[in-house]
Amino acid sequence: MPERCELLNKCGFFLNFKGNSEVVKQGWIRTFCESKEKSEKCKRKEIRRTTGKPPKDNMAPTGKLL
Ligand code: SF4
């Protein structure tokens, strides 16, 4: 099994929005969270790195707000 994003268990987006219909439709979890390599392109991860704080939970990995 490929390695997943290391932030999964503390990411507010993943924890609170993984069942959201828009999130499911867009396939963001599959596209970003379930691959360590692809998660490096996640805007949420980038913001956490640059600011030291997680973005609001409703921000998707693409930066789009739900
Ligand atoms: S939304 Fe981004 S930071 Fe959160 S689990 Fe998915 S890839 Fe990781």
CSV table of C-alpha atoms and ligand atoms in Angstrom, one decimal:
chain,number,residue,atom,x,y,z
A,1,MET,CA,0.0,0.0,0.0
A,2,PRO,CA,1.4,3.4,-0.9
A,3,GLU,CA,2.3,5.8,1.8
A,4,ARG,CA,-0.4,8.4,2.6
A,5,CYS,CA,-0.2,12.0,3.7
A,6,GLU,CA,1.5,12.1,7.1
A,7,LEU,CA,-1.1,14.8,8.3
A,8,LEU,CA,-4.2,12.6,7.8
A,9,ASN,CA,-4.8,12.1,11.5
A,10,LYS,CA,-4.7,15.8,12.3
A,11,CYS,CA,-6.0,17.4,9.1
A,12,GLY,CA,-9.3,19.2,9.7
A,13,PHE,CA,-10.2,18.9,6.1
A,14,PHE,CA,-9.7,15.2,6.0
A,15,LEU,CA,-11.3,14.6,9.4
A,16,ASN,CA,-14.4,16.8,8.9
A,17,PHE,CA,-15.0,16.9,5.1
A,18,LYS,CA,-14.0,13.5,3.8
A,19,GLY,CA,-17.7,12.6,3.5
A,20,ASN,CA,-18.7,15.9,1.9
A,21,SER,CA,-20.4,15.4,-1.4
A,22,GLU,CA,-18.3,18.0,-3.3
A,23,VAL,CA,-15.1,16.4,-1.8
A,24,VAL,CA,-16.2,12.9,-2.9
A,25,LYS,CA,-17.2,14.2,-6.4
A,26,GLN,CA,-13.9,16.0,-6.9
A,27,GLY,CA,-11.9,13.0,-5.7
A,28,TRP,CA,-9.6,15.2,-3.6
A,29,ILE,CA,-8.9,12.6,-0.9
A,30,ARG,CA,-7.8,10.1,-3.6
A,31,THR,CA,-5.9,12.7,-5.5
A,32,PHE,CA,-4.0,14.2,-2.6
A,33,CYS,CA,-4.4,12.6,0.8
A,34,GLU,CA,-3.9,9.0,-0.2
A,35,SER,CA,-0.6,9.6,-1.7
A,36,LYS,CA,2.4,10.9,0.2
A,37,GLU,CA,4.0,12.1,-3.1
A,38,LYS,CA,0.9,13.9,-4.4
A,39,SER,CA,0.1,15.4,-0.9
A,40,GLU,CA,3.3,17.5,-1.4
A,41,LYS,CA,1.2,19.5,-3.9
A,42,CYS,CA,-1.6,20.1,-1.4
A,43,LYS,CA,-2.2,23.8,-0.6
A,44,ARG,CA,-3.2,23.0,2.9
A,45,LYS,CA,0.1,21.4,3.6
A,46,GLU,CA,2.0,24.3,2.0
A,47,ILE,CA,0.1,26.8,4.2
A,48,ARG,CA,0.9,24.7,7.3
A,49,ARG,CA,4.5,24.7,6.4
A,50,THR,CA,4.8,28.4,5.6
A,51,THR,CA,2.7,29.8,8.4
A,52,GLY,CA,3.2,27.0,11.0
A,53,LYS,CA,-0.6,26.8,11.3
A,54,PRO,CA,-3.3,24.8,9.6
A,55,PRO,CA,-5.7,26.6,7.3
A,56,LYS,CA,-9.4,26.6,8.0
A,57,ASP,CA,-11.0,23.1,7.8
A,58,ASN,CA,-13.1,24.0,4.8
A,59,MET,CA,-10.2,24.7,2.5
A,60,ALA,CA,-9.6,22.0,0.0
A,61,PRO,CA,-6.2,20.7,-1.1
A,62,THR,CA,-6.5,22.8,-4.2
A,63,GLY,CA,-7.0,26.0,-2.2
A,64,LYS,CA,-10.7,26.1,-3.1
A,65,LEU,CA,-13.1,27.0,-0.2
A,66,LEU,CA,-16.1,24.8,0.3
B,1,SF4,S1,-5.9,17.8,2.7
B,1,SF4,FE1,-3.7,18.0,2.3
B,1,SF4,S2,-2.8,18.1,4.4
B,1,SF4,FE2,-4.8,17.3,4.6
B,1,SF4,S3,-4.6,15.1,4.6
B,1,SF4,FE3,-5.0,15.7,2.6
B,1,SF4,S4,-3.1,16.0,1.5
B,1,SF4,FE4,-2.7,16.0,3.7
